[in-house]
Short mmCIF file of C-alpha atoms in Angstrom, two decimals:
data_model
loop_
_atom_site.label_atom_id
_atom_site.label_comp_id
_atom_site.label_asym_id
_atom_site.label_seq_id
_atom_site.Cartn_x
_atom_site.Cartn_y
_atom_site.Cartn_z
CA MET A 1 -14.77 13.60 -28.20
CA GLY A 2 -13.72 9.99 -29.07
CA ARG A 3 -10.77 11.14 -31.08
CA TYR A 4 -9.68 13.48 -28.24
CA ILE A 5 -9.86 10.63 -25.62
CA THR A 6 -7.84 8.27 -27.94
CA ARG A 7 -5.19 10.94 -28.44
CA ARG A 8 -4.89 11.55 -24.70
CA LEU A 9 -4.64 7.78 -24.00
CA LEU A 10 -1.90 7.42 -26.65
CA LEU A 11 0.01 10.29 -25.00
CA THR A 12 0.13 8.26 -21.75
CA ILE A 13 2.69 5.87 -23.32
CA PRO A 14 5.65 8.32 -23.52
CA VAL A 15 4.61 9.85 -20.14
CA LEU A 16 4.72 6.41 -18.48
CA ILE A 17 8.08 5.58 -20.08
CA GLY A 18 9.60 8.92 -19.06
CA SER A 19 8.21 8.82 -15.50
CA SER A 20 9.17 5.18 -14.95
CA PHE A 21 12.78 5.87 -16.08
CA LEU A 22 13.13 8.83 -13.69
CA ILE A 23 11.81 6.70 -10.78
CA PHE A 24 13.98 3.76 -11.79
CA ALA A 25 17.05 6.10 -11.94
CA MET A 26 16.33 7.55 -8.48
CA VAL A 27 16.01 4.07 -6.99
CA TYR A 28 19.20 3.04 -8.81
CA ALA A 29 21.00 6.08 -7.26
CA LEU A 30 20.11 5.15 -3.70
CA PRO A 31 23.28 4.37 -1.63
CA GLY A 32 23.95 0.89 -0.32
CA ASP A 33 23.85 -2.63 -1.63
CA PRO A 34 20.31 -4.14 -1.57
CA ILE A 35 21.67 -7.70 -1.50
CA ARG A 36 23.68 -6.89 1.63
CA ALA A 37 20.63 -5.17 3.17
CA LEU A 38 18.61 -8.27 2.36
CA ALA A 39 21.04 -10.50 4.19
CA GLY A 40 21.01 -8.37 7.31
CA ASP A 41 23.59 -9.23 10.00
CA ARG A 42 24.32 -12.68 8.57
CA PRO A 43 26.55 -12.23 5.41
CA LEU A 44 25.65 -14.45 2.47
CA ALA A 45 28.17 -16.68 0.72
CA PRO A 46 29.93 -15.01 -2.27
CA GLY A 47 28.30 -17.54 -4.62
CA VAL A 48 24.81 -16.73 -3.37
CA VAL A 49 25.47 -12.96 -3.62
CA ALA A 50 26.71 -13.41 -7.24
CA GLN A 51 23.71 -15.56 -8.14
CA LEU A 52 21.22 -12.96 -6.68
CA ARG A 53 23.03 -10.04 -8.39
CA ASP A 54 22.86 -11.93 -11.70
CA GLU A 55 19.20 -12.86 -11.20
CA PHE A 56 18.11 -9.25 -10.51
CA ASN A 57 20.54 -7.70 -13.20
CA LEU A 58 22.30 -5.66 -10.49
CA ASP A 59 25.67 -5.87 -12.27
CA ASP A 60 24.28 -4.19 -15.37
CA ASN A 61 24.38 -0.38 -15.78
CA LEU A 62 21.29 1.75 -15.34
CA PHE A 63 20.13 1.74 -18.95
CA VAL A 64 20.50 -1.99 -19.42
CA GLN A 65 18.62 -2.61 -16.16
CA TYR A 66 15.87 -0.23 -17.22
CA PHE A 67 15.41 -1.64 -20.71
CA LYS A 68 15.20 -5.15 -19.35
CA TYR A 69 12.59 -4.01 -16.80
CA ILE A 70 10.48 -1.91 -19.20
CA GLY A 71 10.59 -4.73 -21.78
CA GLY A 72 8.94 -7.08 -19.25
CA PHE A 73 6.63 -4.31 -18.00
CA PHE A 74 4.95 -3.82 -21.40
CA GLN A 75 4.38 -7.64 -21.61
CA GLY A 76 2.55 -7.57 -18.19
CA ASP A 77 5.57 -8.66 -16.15
CA PHE A 78 6.15 -6.12 -13.32
CA GLY A 79 9.16 -8.12 -12.03
CA THR A 80 9.75 -9.76 -8.67
CA ASP A 81 10.95 -8.51 -5.36
CA PHE A 82 14.13 -9.87 -3.72
CA SER A 83 12.11 -12.60 -1.96
CA GLY A 84 10.93 -13.87 -5.28
CA ARG A 85 7.27 -12.65 -4.93
CA PRO A 86 5.82 -11.21 -8.12
CA VAL A 87 5.19 -7.40 -7.86
CA LEU A 88 1.75 -7.93 -9.42
CA ASP A 89 0.81 -10.07 -6.31
CA THR A 90 1.91 -7.22 -4.07
CA ILE A 91 -0.20 -4.75 -6.11
CA GLU A 92 -3.25 -7.02 -6.12
CA ARG A 93 -3.02 -7.41 -2.35
CA ALA A 94 -2.42 -3.75 -1.54
CA LEU A 95 -4.51 -1.99 -4.18
CA PRO A 96 -7.93 -2.52 -2.53
CA VAL A 97 -6.68 -0.92 0.70
CA THR A 98 -5.43 2.19 -1.08
CA VAL A 99 -8.58 2.39 -3.24
CA ARG A 100 -10.78 2.31 -0.10
CA LEU A 101 -8.64 4.89 1.60
CA THR A 102 -8.75 7.21 -1.47
CA ILE A 103 -12.54 6.83 -1.78
CA VAL A 104 -13.04 7.78 1.79
CA ALA A 105 -10.65 10.78 1.47
CA VAL A 106 -12.32 11.99 -1.76
CA VAL A 107 -15.80 11.76 -0.23
CA ILE A 108 -14.71 13.66 2.94
CA GLU A 109 -12.87 16.25 0.87
CA THR A 110 -15.77 16.79 -1.50
CA ILE A 111 -18.67 16.90 0.89
CA MET A 112 -17.07 18.82 3.76
CA GLY A 113 -14.95 21.12 1.50
CA ILE A 114 -17.79 22.16 -0.79
CA ALA A 115 -20.33 22.49 2.05
CA ALA A 116 -17.97 24.65 4.15
CA GLY A 117 -17.02 26.77 1.10
CA VAL A 118 -20.62 27.41 0.04
CA LEU A 119 -21.79 28.39 3.55
CA ALA A 120 -18.75 30.63 4.05
CA ALA A 121 -19.45 32.34 0.72
CA LEU A 122 -23.13 32.91 1.55
CA LYS A 123 -22.25 34.25 5.04
CA ARG A 124 -19.18 36.32 4.28
CA GLY A 125 -17.73 38.11 7.29
CA SER A 126 -19.73 36.02 9.72
CA PHE A 127 -18.36 33.86 12.54
CA PHE A 128 -18.64 30.72 10.38
CA ASP A 129 -16.74 32.42 7.50
CA ASN A 130 -13.88 33.37 9.83
CA LEU A 131 -13.94 29.86 11.36
CA VAL A 132 -13.50 28.34 7.90
CA LEU A 133 -10.64 30.77 7.03
CA ILE A 134 -8.80 30.03 10.26
CA SER A 135 -9.33 26.29 10.31
CA THR A 136 -8.24 25.92 6.62
CA THR A 137 -5.14 27.96 7.27
CA LEU A 138 -4.34 25.67 10.19
CA LEU A 139 -4.90 22.50 8.08
CA VAL A 140 -2.62 23.87 5.31
CA SER A 141 0.08 24.84 7.82
CA VAL A 142 0.37 21.50 9.66
CA PRO A 143 2.29 18.65 7.88
CA VAL A 144 0.20 15.53 7.23
CA PHE A 145 2.31 13.21 9.41
CA VAL A 146 2.00 15.60 12.35
CA LEU A 147 -1.77 15.84 11.85
CA GLY A 148 -1.91 12.04 11.61
CA PHE A 149 -0.24 11.56 14.97
CA ILE A 150 -2.40 14.29 16.63
CA ALA A 151 -5.61 12.69 15.21
CA GLN A 152 -4.47 9.21 16.20
CA PHE A 153 -3.71 10.31 19.76
CA THR A 154 -6.77 12.53 20.42
CA LEU A 155 -9.63 11.09 18.31
CA GLY A 156 -8.50 7.53 18.36
CA LEU A 157 -6.57 6.80 21.57
CA LYS A 158 -8.08 9.33 24.09
CA LEU A 159 -11.66 9.69 22.81
CA GLY A 160 -11.93 6.23 21.23
CA LEU A 161 -14.01 7.57 18.31
CA PHE A 162 -12.03 5.73 15.54
CA PRO A 163 -9.72 2.63 15.17
CA ILE A 164 -6.13 3.93 15.25
CA SER A 165 -4.26 1.24 13.30
CA GLY A 166 -4.80 -1.59 10.75
CA ILE A 167 -7.84 -2.62 8.73
CA ASN A 168 -9.45 -5.15 11.11
CA ASP A 169 -12.55 -2.94 11.65
CA GLY A 170 -13.69 -2.81 8.06
CA TRP A 171 -14.63 0.54 6.47
CA SER A 172 -14.44 2.28 9.90
CA SER A 173 -10.72 1.58 9.86
CA TYR A 174 -10.39 4.00 6.96
CA LEU A 175 -12.34 7.00 8.52
CA LEU A 176 -9.55 8.52 10.56
CA PRO A 177 -6.74 8.01 8.01
CA GLY A 178 -9.13 9.16 5.27
CA LEU A 179 -9.89 12.34 7.31
CA VAL A 180 -6.21 12.97 7.77
CA LEU A 181 -5.38 12.31 4.12
CA ALA A 182 -8.20 14.58 2.93
CA SER A 183 -7.46 17.42 5.41
CA LEU A 184 -5.08 19.46 3.14
CA SER A 185 -7.20 19.05 -0.03
CA MET A 186 -10.42 19.73 1.99
CA ALA A 187 -8.93 23.10 3.03
CA TYR A 188 -8.14 23.97 -0.62
CA VAL A 189 -11.58 22.84 -1.81
CA ALA A 190 -13.32 24.93 0.86
CA ARG A 191 -11.31 28.11 -0.02
CA LEU A 192 -11.73 27.57 -3.75
CA THR A 193 -15.44 27.01 -3.41
CA ARG A 194 -15.82 30.02 -1.23
CA THR A 195 -14.09 32.31 -3.69
CA SER A 196 -15.83 30.88 -6.73
CA VAL A 197 -19.33 30.92 -5.24
CA ALA A 198 -18.81 34.50 -3.91
CA GLU A 199 -17.83 35.63 -7.46
CA SER A 200 -20.78 33.88 -9.02
CA MET A 201 -23.23 35.43 -6.50
CA ALA A 202 -22.01 38.92 -7.49
CA ALA A 203 -22.39 38.28 -11.24
CA ASP A 204 -25.03 40.03 -13.42
CA TYR A 205 -26.87 36.80 -14.27
CA ILE A 206 -27.51 36.14 -10.56
CA ARG A 207 -28.85 39.67 -10.05
CA THR A 208 -31.09 39.10 -13.12
CA ALA A 209 -32.31 35.82 -11.57
CA LYS A 210 -33.12 37.59 -8.27
CA SER A 211 -34.98 40.37 -10.07
CA LYS A 212 -37.21 37.67 -11.71
CA GLY A 213 -38.19 36.42 -8.24
CA ILE A 214 -36.46 33.10 -8.47
CA SER A 215 -35.95 31.51 -5.04
CA ASN A 216 -32.57 31.71 -3.35
CA ARG A 217 -32.27 27.88 -3.16
CA ARG A 218 -32.78 27.67 -6.93
CA ILE A 219 -30.31 30.51 -7.62
CA ILE A 220 -27.63 28.87 -5.48
CA PHE A 221 -27.95 25.24 -6.57
CA ARG A 222 -29.17 25.74 -10.18
CA HIS A 223 -27.09 28.76 -11.27
CA ALA A 224 -24.33 29.85 -8.92
CA LEU A 225 -23.04 26.45 -7.66
CA ARG A 226 -23.03 24.78 -11.10
CA ASN A 227 -20.79 27.47 -12.58
CA SER A 228 -18.71 27.58 -9.47
CA LEU A 229 -17.95 23.83 -9.50
CA ILE A 230 -15.85 23.88 -12.69
CA PRO A 231 -12.57 24.92 -10.99
CA VAL A 232 -13.48 22.77 -7.95
CA VAL A 233 -13.99 19.62 -10.08
CA THR A 234 -10.70 20.39 -11.78
CA PHE A 235 -8.93 20.52 -8.50
CA ILE A 236 -10.57 17.43 -7.02
CA GLY A 237 -9.84 15.34 -10.20
CA ALA A 238 -6.20 16.35 -10.29
CA ASP A 239 -5.92 15.88 -6.53
CA VAL A 240 -6.75 12.19 -6.73
CA GLY A 241 -3.17 11.58 -7.90
CA GLY A 242 -1.91 13.73 -5.02
CA LEU A 243 -3.94 11.68 -2.54
CA LEU A 244 -2.35 8.50 -3.86
CA GLY A 245 1.09 10.02 -3.23
CA GLY A 246 -0.02 11.22 0.23
CA ALA A 247 -1.06 7.70 1.02
CA ILE A 248 2.66 6.79 1.43
CA VAL A 249 2.76 8.90 4.68
CA THR A 250 -0.83 8.17 5.88
CA GLU A 251 -0.66 4.43 5.38
CA THR A 252 2.66 4.29 7.24
CA VAL A 253 1.35 6.28 10.21
CA PHE A 254 -1.83 4.22 10.49
CA ASN A 255 -0.19 0.89 9.56
CA LEU A 256 -2.41 0.27 6.54
CA PRO A 257 -1.07 -2.45 4.20
CA GLY A 258 -1.74 -0.43 1.00
CA LEU A 259 0.34 0.65 -2.01
CA GLY A 260 1.81 3.61 -0.11
CA ARG A 261 3.13 1.29 2.64
CA ALA A 262 4.48 -1.05 -0.05
CA ILE A 263 6.38 1.85 -1.63
CA TYR A 264 7.84 2.83 1.78
CA ASP A 265 8.97 -0.73 2.41
CA GLY A 266 10.31 -1.07 -1.17
CA LEU A 267 12.37 2.09 -0.70
CA ALA A 268 13.74 0.87 2.61
CA ARG A 269 14.84 -2.44 0.96
CA GLN A 270 15.78 -0.76 -2.39
CA GLU A 271 13.34 -2.95 -4.22
CA GLY A 272 13.46 -1.11 -7.56
CA ALA A 273 10.88 -3.31 -9.27
CA VAL A 274 8.28 -2.73 -6.48
CA VAL A 275 8.74 0.98 -6.24
CA VAL A 276 8.82 1.59 -10.08
CA GLY A 277 5.82 -0.72 -10.66
CA ILE A 278 3.60 0.90 -8.05
CA VAL A 279 4.61 4.51 -8.80
CA THR A 280 4.06 3.89 -12.54
CA LEU A 281 0.61 2.70 -11.66
CA PHE A 282 0.07 5.94 -9.66
CA VAL A 283 1.16 7.91 -12.74
CA PHE A 284 -1.36 6.08 -14.90
CA PHE A 285 -4.13 6.78 -12.36
CA TYR A 286 -3.17 10.47 -12.29
CA ILE A 287 -3.42 10.73 -16.07
CA PHE A 288 -6.67 8.82 -16.19
CA PHE A 289 -8.39 11.06 -13.58
CA ASN A 290 -7.20 14.17 -15.37
CA LEU A 291 -8.80 12.80 -18.49
CA VAL A 292 -12.05 12.20 -16.56
CA VAL A 293 -11.86 15.87 -15.43
CA ASP A 294 -11.49 17.09 -18.98
CA VAL A 295 -14.60 15.10 -19.99
CA LEU A 296 -16.53 16.45 -17.01
CA TYR A 297 -15.76 19.96 -18.30
CA ALA A 298 -18.07 19.43 -21.21
CA VAL A 299 -20.80 18.16 -18.89
CA LEU A 300 -20.59 21.15 -16.51
CA ASP A 301 -20.16 23.74 -19.22
CA PRO A 302 -21.88 22.98 -22.58
CA ARG A 303 -19.80 25.74 -24.24
CA ILE A 304 -16.69 23.51 -23.99
CA ARG A 305 -16.20 21.22 -26.93
CA TYR A 306 -13.15 19.04 -27.86
CA GLU A 307 -12.23 18.57 -31.52
#
């Protein structure tokens, strides 16, 4: 297991280099001059423009700019934005917000998704089963930003159940954006759990357990659910990276000062160092959580071994 984890961690290096180059190239290809955008309606003196372009290597071609950036990146220097603020400071300030939002979303997705899926599988064809199928189809069909505005207007503004913007109310500030961020994944978890539990309940070993007189609760939680959770855990682990990406929209709608909002602002100002630094961090998180999922395989299914 240790050798497998070491090999997977070493593989993250070329993945990070390749993904960071693609992101850097896309930001490089954005139309417009970031220095002119920084100046706004008041044009800068030619000398100042030349000094800023030289300071941020904007006169170099794509590959020279990238190699200068990645050289500093591997020495712990994520660069600076156009106002001179280190990108690491931006990450340190915004990371706790995104981590809290992701934790709330994963908890909602896991608890509500698995509970709805298990109950729907045990009561197939019932009103609750149809309600789960219809509601999950609706959640999958509605874009996250539309769902965010609807939830903000109804649950936050009209009913007053949740704060609608900012982080001034502590953890309760993350409930509504966390619910919106988790909605799509929660629908997939519910459907995946429903199908997986239904297949397990029809398996021979479940019929054998019933014939031995084992209680339904023990059959469900000790036998059926444990085997059914393997694909669900896979999805949730891989989905953490997707939730980080979805935070760009959710944090913008709910005005949360997290990493997603920093990426949005960085793209608007063509701050290549900010966008590449944060997205590369997202890629690392995505790889890390996939590795955690692979390790959990062996815990959930003792037949799985890594050489």
